[in-house]
mmCIF file with all atom_site columns, C-alpha atoms in Angstrom:
data_model
loop_
_atom_site.group_PDB
_atom_site.id
_atom_site.type_symbol
_atom_site.label_atom_id
_atom_site.label_alt_id
_atom_site.label_comp_id
_atom_site.label_asym_id
_atom_site.label_entity_id
_atom_site.label_seq_id
_atom_site.pdbx_PDB_ins_code
_atom_site.Cartn_x
_atom_site.Cartn_y
_atom_site.Cartn_z
_atom_site.occupancy
_atom_site.B_iso_or_equiv
_atom_site.pdbx_formal_charge
_atom_site.auth_seq_id
_atom_site.auth_comp_id
_atom_site.auth_asym_id
_atom_site.auth_atom_id
_atom_site.pdbx_PDB_model_num
ATOM 1   C CA . UNK A 1 1   ? 31.528  -15.183 149.315 1.00 70.00 ? 30  UNK A CA 1
ATOM 2   C CA . UNK A 1 2   ? 31.864  -12.283 147.022 1.00 87.00 ? 31  UNK A CA 1
ATOM 3   C CA . UNK A 1 3   ? 29.899  -8.972  147.610 1.00 93.00 ? 32  UNK A CA 1
ATOM 4   C CA . UNK A 1 4   ? 27.423  -9.514  144.838 1.00 95.00 ? 33  UNK A CA 1
ATOM 5   C CA . UNK A 1 5   ? 26.539  -12.998 145.874 1.00 95.00 ? 34  UNK A CA 1
ATOM 6   C CA . UNK A 1 6   ? 26.049  -11.857 149.505 1.00 93.00 ? 35  UNK A CA 1
ATOM 7   C CA . UNK A 1 7   ? 23.801  -9.142  148.488 1.00 94.00 ? 36  UNK A CA 1
ATOM 8   C CA . UNK A 1 8   ? 21.711  -11.348 146.258 1.00 94.00 ? 37  UNK A CA 1
ATOM 9   C CA . UNK A 1 9   ? 21.543  -13.800 149.040 1.00 93.00 ? 38  UNK A CA 1
ATOM 10  C CA . UNK A 1 10  ? 20.334  -11.095 151.505 1.00 92.00 ? 39  UNK A CA 1
ATOM 11  C CA . UNK A 1 11  ? 17.689  -10.056 149.024 1.00 91.00 ? 40  UNK A CA 1
ATOM 12  C CA . UNK A 1 12  ? 16.679  -13.682 148.420 1.00 91.00 ? 41  UNK A CA 1
ATOM 13  C CA . UNK A 1 13  ? 16.452  -14.031 152.371 1.00 90.00 ? 42  UNK A CA 1
ATOM 14  C CA . UNK A 1 14  ? 14.226  -10.901 152.929 1.00 88.00 ? 43  UNK A CA 1
ATOM 15  C CA . UNK A 1 15  ? 11.889  -12.012 150.081 1.00 85.00 ? 44  UNK A CA 1
ATOM 16  C CA . UNK A 1 16  ? 11.254  -15.365 151.664 1.00 84.00 ? 45  UNK A CA 1
ATOM 17  C CA . UNK A 1 17  ? 10.330  -13.718 154.884 1.00 83.00 ? 46  UNK A CA 1
ATOM 18  C CA . UNK A 1 18  ? 7.571   -12.019 153.125 1.00 84.00 ? 47  UNK A CA 1
ATOM 19  C CA . UNK A 1 19  ? 6.575   -15.383 151.780 1.00 86.00 ? 48  UNK A CA 1
ATOM 20  C CA . UNK A 1 20  ? 3.862   -17.567 153.370 1.00 92.00 ? 49  UNK A CA 1
ATOM 21  C CA . UNK A 1 21  ? 4.386   -21.216 152.229 1.00 94.00 ? 50  UNK A CA 1
ATOM 22  C CA . UNK A 1 22  ? 3.179   -24.792 153.300 1.00 96.00 ? 51  UNK A CA 1
ATOM 23  C CA . UNK A 1 23  ? 4.442   -27.880 151.639 1.00 96.00 ? 52  UNK A CA 1
ATOM 24  C CA . UNK A 1 24  ? 3.085   -31.532 151.679 1.00 96.00 ? 53  UNK A CA 1
ATOM 25  C CA . UNK A 1 25  ? 5.538   -34.060 150.479 1.00 97.00 ? 54  UNK A CA 1
ATOM 26  C CA . UNK A 1 26  ? 5.311   -37.723 149.375 1.00 96.00 ? 55  UNK A CA 1
ATOM 27  C CA . UNK A 1 27  ? 1.464   -37.861 149.097 1.00 95.00 ? 56  UNK A CA 1
ATOM 28  C CA . UNK A 1 28  ? 0.428   -41.314 147.977 1.00 95.00 ? 57  UNK A CA 1
ATOM 29  C CA . UNK A 1 29  ? -1.986  -39.913 145.207 1.00 95.00 ? 58  UNK A CA 1
ATOM 30  C CA . UNK A 1 30  ? -1.333  -39.649 141.697 1.00 95.00 ? 59  UNK A CA 1
ATOM 31  C CA . UNK A 1 31  ? -0.451  -36.007 140.737 1.00 97.00 ? 60  UNK A CA 1
ATOM 32  C CA . UNK A 1 32  ? -3.179  -35.798 138.062 1.00 97.00 ? 61  UNK A CA 1
ATOM 33  C CA . UNK A 1 33  ? -5.885  -36.520 140.670 1.00 96.00 ? 62  UNK A CA 1
ATOM 34  C CA . UNK A 1 34  ? -4.196  -33.932 143.187 1.00 97.00 ? 63  UNK A CA 1
ATOM 35  C CA . UNK A 1 35  ? -4.215  -31.218 140.191 1.00 97.00 ? 64  UNK A CA 1
ATOM 36  C CA . UNK A 1 36  ? -7.712  -31.321 139.757 1.00 97.00 ? 65  UNK A CA 1
ATOM 37  C CA . UNK A 1 37  ? -8.325  -30.325 143.435 1.00 97.00 ? 66  UNK A CA 1
ATOM 38  C CA . UNK A 1 38  ? -5.562  -27.583 143.128 1.00 97.00 ? 67  UNK A CA 1
ATOM 39  C CA . UNK A 1 39  ? -7.057  -26.140 140.097 1.00 97.00 ? 68  UNK A CA 1
ATOM 40  C CA . UNK A 1 40  ? -10.459 -25.815 141.852 1.00 96.00 ? 69  UNK A CA 1
ATOM 41  C CA . UNK A 1 41  ? -8.844  -23.474 144.649 1.00 96.00 ? 70  UNK A CA 1
ATOM 42  C CA . UNK A 1 42  ? -6.301  -21.734 142.814 1.00 96.00 ? 71  UNK A CA 1
ATOM 43  C CA . UNK A 1 43  ? -6.476  -17.778 143.226 1.00 95.00 ? 72  UNK A CA 1
ATOM 44  C CA . UNK A 1 44  ? -9.315  -18.049 145.658 1.00 95.00 ? 73  UNK A CA 1
ATOM 45  C CA . UNK A 1 45  ? -9.763  -16.303 148.797 1.00 95.00 ? 74  UNK A CA 1
ATOM 46  C CA . UNK A 1 46  ? -8.772  -18.516 151.806 1.00 95.00 ? 75  UNK A CA 1
ATOM 47  C CA . UNK A 1 47  ? -12.284 -18.791 153.296 1.00 95.00 ? 76  UNK A CA 1
ATOM 48  C CA . UNK A 1 48  ? -13.958 -19.708 150.150 1.00 96.00 ? 77  UNK A CA 1
ATOM 49  C CA . UNK A 1 49  ? -11.276 -22.094 149.297 1.00 96.00 ? 78  UNK A CA 1
ATOM 50  C CA . UNK A 1 50  ? -11.678 -23.836 152.631 1.00 96.00 ? 79  UNK A CA 1
ATOM 51  C CA . UNK A 1 51  ? -15.512 -24.065 152.100 1.00 96.00 ? 80  UNK A CA 1
ATOM 52  C CA . UNK A 1 52  ? -14.908 -25.622 148.530 1.00 97.00 ? 81  UNK A CA 1
ATOM 53  C CA . UNK A 1 53  ? -12.476 -28.004 150.035 1.00 97.00 ? 82  UNK A CA 1
ATOM 54  C CA . UNK A 1 54  ? -14.628 -28.946 152.974 1.00 96.00 ? 83  UNK A CA 1
ATOM 55  C CA . UNK A 1 55  ? -17.496 -29.946 150.598 1.00 97.00 ? 84  UNK A CA 1
ATOM 56  C CA . UNK A 1 56  ? -15.797 -31.624 147.964 1.00 96.00 ? 85  UNK A CA 1
ATOM 57  C CA . UNK A 1 57  ? -16.172 -35.316 147.371 1.00 96.00 ? 86  UNK A CA 1
ATOM 58  C CA . UNK A 1 58  ? -12.564 -35.769 146.324 1.00 96.00 ? 87  UNK A CA 1
ATOM 59  C CA . UNK A 1 59  ? -10.238 -37.807 148.548 1.00 95.00 ? 88  UNK A CA 1
ATOM 60  C CA . UNK A 1 60  ? -7.353  -35.343 147.854 1.00 95.00 ? 89  UNK A CA 1
ATOM 61  C CA . UNK A 1 61  ? -9.232  -32.353 148.945 1.00 96.00 ? 90  UNK A CA 1
ATOM 62  C CA . UNK A 1 62  ? -8.947  -33.321 152.754 1.00 96.00 ? 91  UNK A CA 1
ATOM 63  C CA . UNK A 1 63  ? -5.055  -33.275 152.386 1.00 96.00 ? 92  UNK A CA 1
ATOM 64  C CA . UNK A 1 64  ? -5.241  -29.843 150.607 1.00 97.00 ? 93  UNK A CA 1
ATOM 65  C CA . UNK A 1 65  ? -7.601  -28.389 153.108 1.00 97.00 ? 94  UNK A CA 1
ATOM 66  C CA . UNK A 1 66  ? -5.178  -29.410 155.782 1.00 97.00 ? 95  UNK A CA 1
ATOM 67  C CA . UNK A 1 67  ? -2.180  -27.915 154.043 1.00 97.00 ? 96  UNK A CA 1
ATOM 68  C CA . UNK A 1 68  ? -3.976  -24.538 153.511 1.00 96.00 ? 97  UNK A CA 1
ATOM 69  C CA . UNK A 1 69  ? -4.856  -24.545 157.287 1.00 96.00 ? 98  UNK A CA 1
ATOM 70  C CA . UNK A 1 70  ? -0.907  -24.825 157.698 1.00 96.00 ? 99  UNK A CA 1
ATOM 71  C CA . UNK A 1 71  ? -0.230  -22.164 155.428 1.00 95.00 ? 100 UNK A CA 1
ATOM 72  C CA . UNK A 1 72  ? -2.690  -19.716 157.299 1.00 95.00 ? 101 UNK A CA 1
ATOM 73  C CA . UNK A 1 73  ? -1.001  -20.580 160.580 1.00 94.00 ? 102 UNK A CA 1
ATOM 74  C CA . UNK A 1 74  ? 2.489   -19.793 158.805 1.00 93.00 ? 103 UNK A CA 1
ATOM 75  C CA . UNK A 1 75  ? 0.968   -16.534 157.763 1.00 93.00 ? 104 UNK A CA 1
ATOM 76  C CA . UNK A 1 76  ? -0.058  -15.933 161.420 1.00 92.00 ? 105 UNK A CA 1
ATOM 77  C CA . UNK A 1 77  ? 3.172   -16.940 162.825 1.00 91.00 ? 106 UNK A CA 1
ATOM 78  C CA . UNK A 1 78  ? 4.809   -13.966 160.858 1.00 89.00 ? 107 UNK A CA 1
ATOM 79  C CA . UNK A 1 79  ? 1.960   -11.523 161.215 1.00 88.00 ? 108 UNK A CA 1
ATOM 80  C CA . UNK A 1 80  ? 0.964   -11.485 164.808 1.00 87.00 ? 109 UNK A CA 1
ATOM 81  C CA . UNK A 1 81  ? -0.212  -7.694  164.919 1.00 87.00 ? 110 UNK A CA 1
ATOM 82  C CA . UNK A 1 82  ? -2.510  -8.159  161.913 1.00 87.00 ? 111 UNK A CA 1
ATOM 83  C CA . UNK A 1 83  ? -6.136  -9.794  162.134 1.00 87.00 ? 112 UNK A CA 1
ATOM 84  C CA . UNK A 1 84  ? -6.894  -12.672 159.771 1.00 85.00 ? 113 UNK A CA 1
ATOM 85  C CA . UNK A 1 85  ? -10.342 -11.151 158.885 1.00 84.00 ? 114 UNK A CA 1
ATOM 86  C CA . UNK A 1 86  ? -8.616  -7.720  157.905 1.00 87.00 ? 115 UNK A CA 1
ATOM 87  C CA . UNK A 1 87  ? -5.840  -9.243  155.866 1.00 88.00 ? 116 UNK A CA 1
ATOM 88  C CA . UNK A 1 88  ? -7.851  -10.596 153.034 1.00 91.00 ? 117 UNK A CA 1
ATOM 89  C CA . UNK A 1 89  ? -5.861  -13.529 152.339 1.00 93.00 ? 118 UNK A CA 1
ATOM 90  C CA . UNK A 1 90  ? -5.879  -15.379 149.032 1.00 95.00 ? 119 UNK A CA 1
ATOM 91  C CA . UNK A 1 91  ? -3.982  -18.502 147.472 1.00 96.00 ? 120 UNK A CA 1
ATOM 92  C CA . UNK A 1 92  ? -1.265  -16.823 145.582 1.00 95.00 ? 121 UNK A CA 1
ATOM 93  C CA . UNK A 1 93  ? 0.075   -20.237 144.083 1.00 96.00 ? 122 UNK A CA 1
ATOM 94  C CA . UNK A 1 94  ? -0.592  -23.690 144.232 1.00 97.00 ? 123 UNK A CA 1
ATOM 95  C CA . UNK A 1 95  ? 1.193   -26.240 142.345 1.00 96.00 ? 124 UNK A CA 1
ATOM 96  C CA . UNK A 1 96  ? 1.588   -30.210 142.176 1.00 97.00 ? 125 UNK A CA 1
ATOM 97  C CA . UNK A 1 97  ? 4.889   -31.852 141.241 1.00 97.00 ? 126 UNK A CA 1
ATOM 98  C CA . UNK A 1 98  ? 5.303   -35.420 140.787 1.00 96.00 ? 127 UNK A CA 1
ATOM 99  C CA . UNK A 1 99  ? 7.094   -37.435 143.733 1.00 96.00 ? 128 UNK A CA 1
ATOM 100 C CA . UNK A 1 100 ? 8.670   -40.695 143.766 1.00 96.00 ? 129 UNK A CA 1
ATOM 101 C CA . UNK A 1 101 ? 7.343   -43.549 141.853 1.00 96.00 ? 130 UNK A CA 1
ATOM 102 C CA . UNK A 1 102 ? 7.074   -47.027 143.404 1.00 96.00 ? 131 UNK A CA 1
ATOM 103 C CA . UNK A 1 103 ? 7.430   -49.697 140.736 1.00 97.00 ? 132 UNK A CA 1
ATOM 104 C CA . UNK A 1 104 ? 5.633   -52.938 141.458 1.00 97.00 ? 133 UNK A CA 1
ATOM 105 C CA . UNK A 1 105 ? 5.095   -55.991 139.322 1.00 97.00 ? 134 UNK A CA 1
ATOM 106 C CA . UNK A 1 106 ? 1.672   -57.610 138.815 1.00 96.00 ? 135 UNK A CA 1
ATOM 107 C CA . UNK A 1 107 ? 1.385   -61.243 137.516 1.00 96.00 ? 136 UNK A CA 1
ATOM 108 C CA . UNK A 1 108 ? -0.082  -61.327 133.826 1.00 96.00 ? 137 UNK A CA 1
ATOM 109 C CA . UNK A 1 109 ? -1.097  -64.201 131.785 1.00 96.00 ? 138 UNK A CA 1
ATOM 110 C CA . UNK A 1 110 ? 1.070   -66.634 130.354 1.00 95.00 ? 139 UNK A CA 1
ATOM 111 C CA . UNK A 1 111 ? 4.030   -66.200 132.815 1.00 95.00 ? 140 UNK A CA 1
ATOM 112 C CA . UNK A 1 112 ? 4.485   -62.366 132.107 1.00 96.00 ? 141 UNK A CA 1
ATOM 113 C CA . UNK A 1 113 ? 4.490   -59.668 134.403 1.00 96.00 ? 142 UNK A CA 1
ATOM 114 C CA . UNK A 1 114 ? 3.038   -56.086 134.021 1.00 97.00 ? 143 UNK A CA 1
ATOM 115 C CA . UNK A 1 115 ? 4.668   -53.089 135.750 1.00 96.00 ? 144 UNK A CA 1
ATOM 116 C CA . UNK A 1 116 ? 2.501   -51.175 138.068 1.00 96.00 ? 145 UNK A CA 1
ATOM 117 C CA . UNK A 1 117 ? 3.553   -47.480 138.825 1.00 96.00 ? 146 UNK A CA 1
ATOM 118 C CA . UNK A 1 118 ? 2.152   -46.154 142.250 1.00 96.00 ? 147 UNK A CA 1
ATOM 119 C CA . UNK A 1 119 ? 2.693   -42.451 142.016 1.00 97.00 ? 148 UNK A CA 1
ATOM 120 C CA . UNK A 1 120 ? 3.151   -39.872 144.618 1.00 97.00 ? 149 UNK A CA 1
ATOM 121 C CA . UNK A 1 121 ? 3.442   -36.180 144.596 1.00 97.00 ? 150 UNK A CA 1
ATOM 122 C CA . UNK A 1 122 ? 4.482   -32.827 146.259 1.00 97.00 ? 151 UNK A CA 1
ATOM 123 C CA . UNK A 1 123 ? 2.008   -30.134 146.886 1.00 97.00 ? 152 UNK A CA 1
ATOM 124 C CA . UNK A 1 124 ? 2.922   -26.296 147.610 1.00 97.00 ? 153 UNK A CA 1
ATOM 125 C CA . UNK A 1 125 ? 0.749   -23.504 148.580 1.00 97.00 ? 154 UNK A CA 1
ATOM 126 C CA . UNK A 1 126 ? 1.652   -20.088 148.941 1.00 95.00 ? 155 UNK A CA 1
ATOM 127 C CA . UNK A 1 127 ? -0.772  -17.490 150.623 1.00 95.00 ? 156 UNK A CA 1
ATOM 128 C CA . UNK A 1 128 ? -0.559  -13.840 150.272 1.00 93.00 ? 157 UNK A CA 1
ATOM 129 C CA . UNK A 1 129 ? -2.512  -10.797 151.733 1.00 89.00 ? 158 UNK A CA 1
ATOM 130 C CA . UNK A 1 130 ? -4.406  -8.386  149.242 1.00 83.00 ? 159 UNK A CA 1
ATOM 131 C CA . UNK A 1 131 ? -3.758  -5.478  151.376 1.00 70.00 ? 160 UNK A CA 1
ATOM 132 C CA . UNK A 1 132 ? 0.007   -5.900  151.111 1.00 57.00 ? 161 UNK A CA 1
ATOM 133 C CA . UNK A 1 133 ? -0.083  -5.896  147.270 1.00 56.00 ? 162 UNK A CA 1
ATOM 134 C CA . UNK A 1 134 ? -2.386  -2.874  147.086 1.00 59.00 ? 163 UNK A CA 1
ATOM 135 C CA . UNK A 1 135 ? 0.441   -0.777  149.234 1.00 56.00 ? 164 UNK A CA 1
ATOM 136 C CA . UNK A 1 136 ? 3.293   -1.880  147.050 1.00 51.00 ? 165 UNK A CA 1
#
């Protein structure tokens, strides 16, 4: 490996260590429905987002809530010396990507068939501390 490539790889590795991410893969919900929930909490503080998700009537909000708790746990794992209340965590990024699509056939009139697309998605949440951003 060349010197430039190695230096770049080391920088990316250091940046990844300061990133607190949780991913949920192959969720059997359409990405469009999941994006509605993701848009509700984007940019919010973590405690406020958890409250919004807990009292939301959408089915996808339960999964996003669990994923957010996982991202918080990942943050705690890397920051054992900092209290969660002092950190002032917020949702830095949340995005929903389309996952695999299962194609099924549904019988239709006159011997035809209609294709049914059962969609799935991948959700990624990144949390960050507002205190770290102010220092930098």
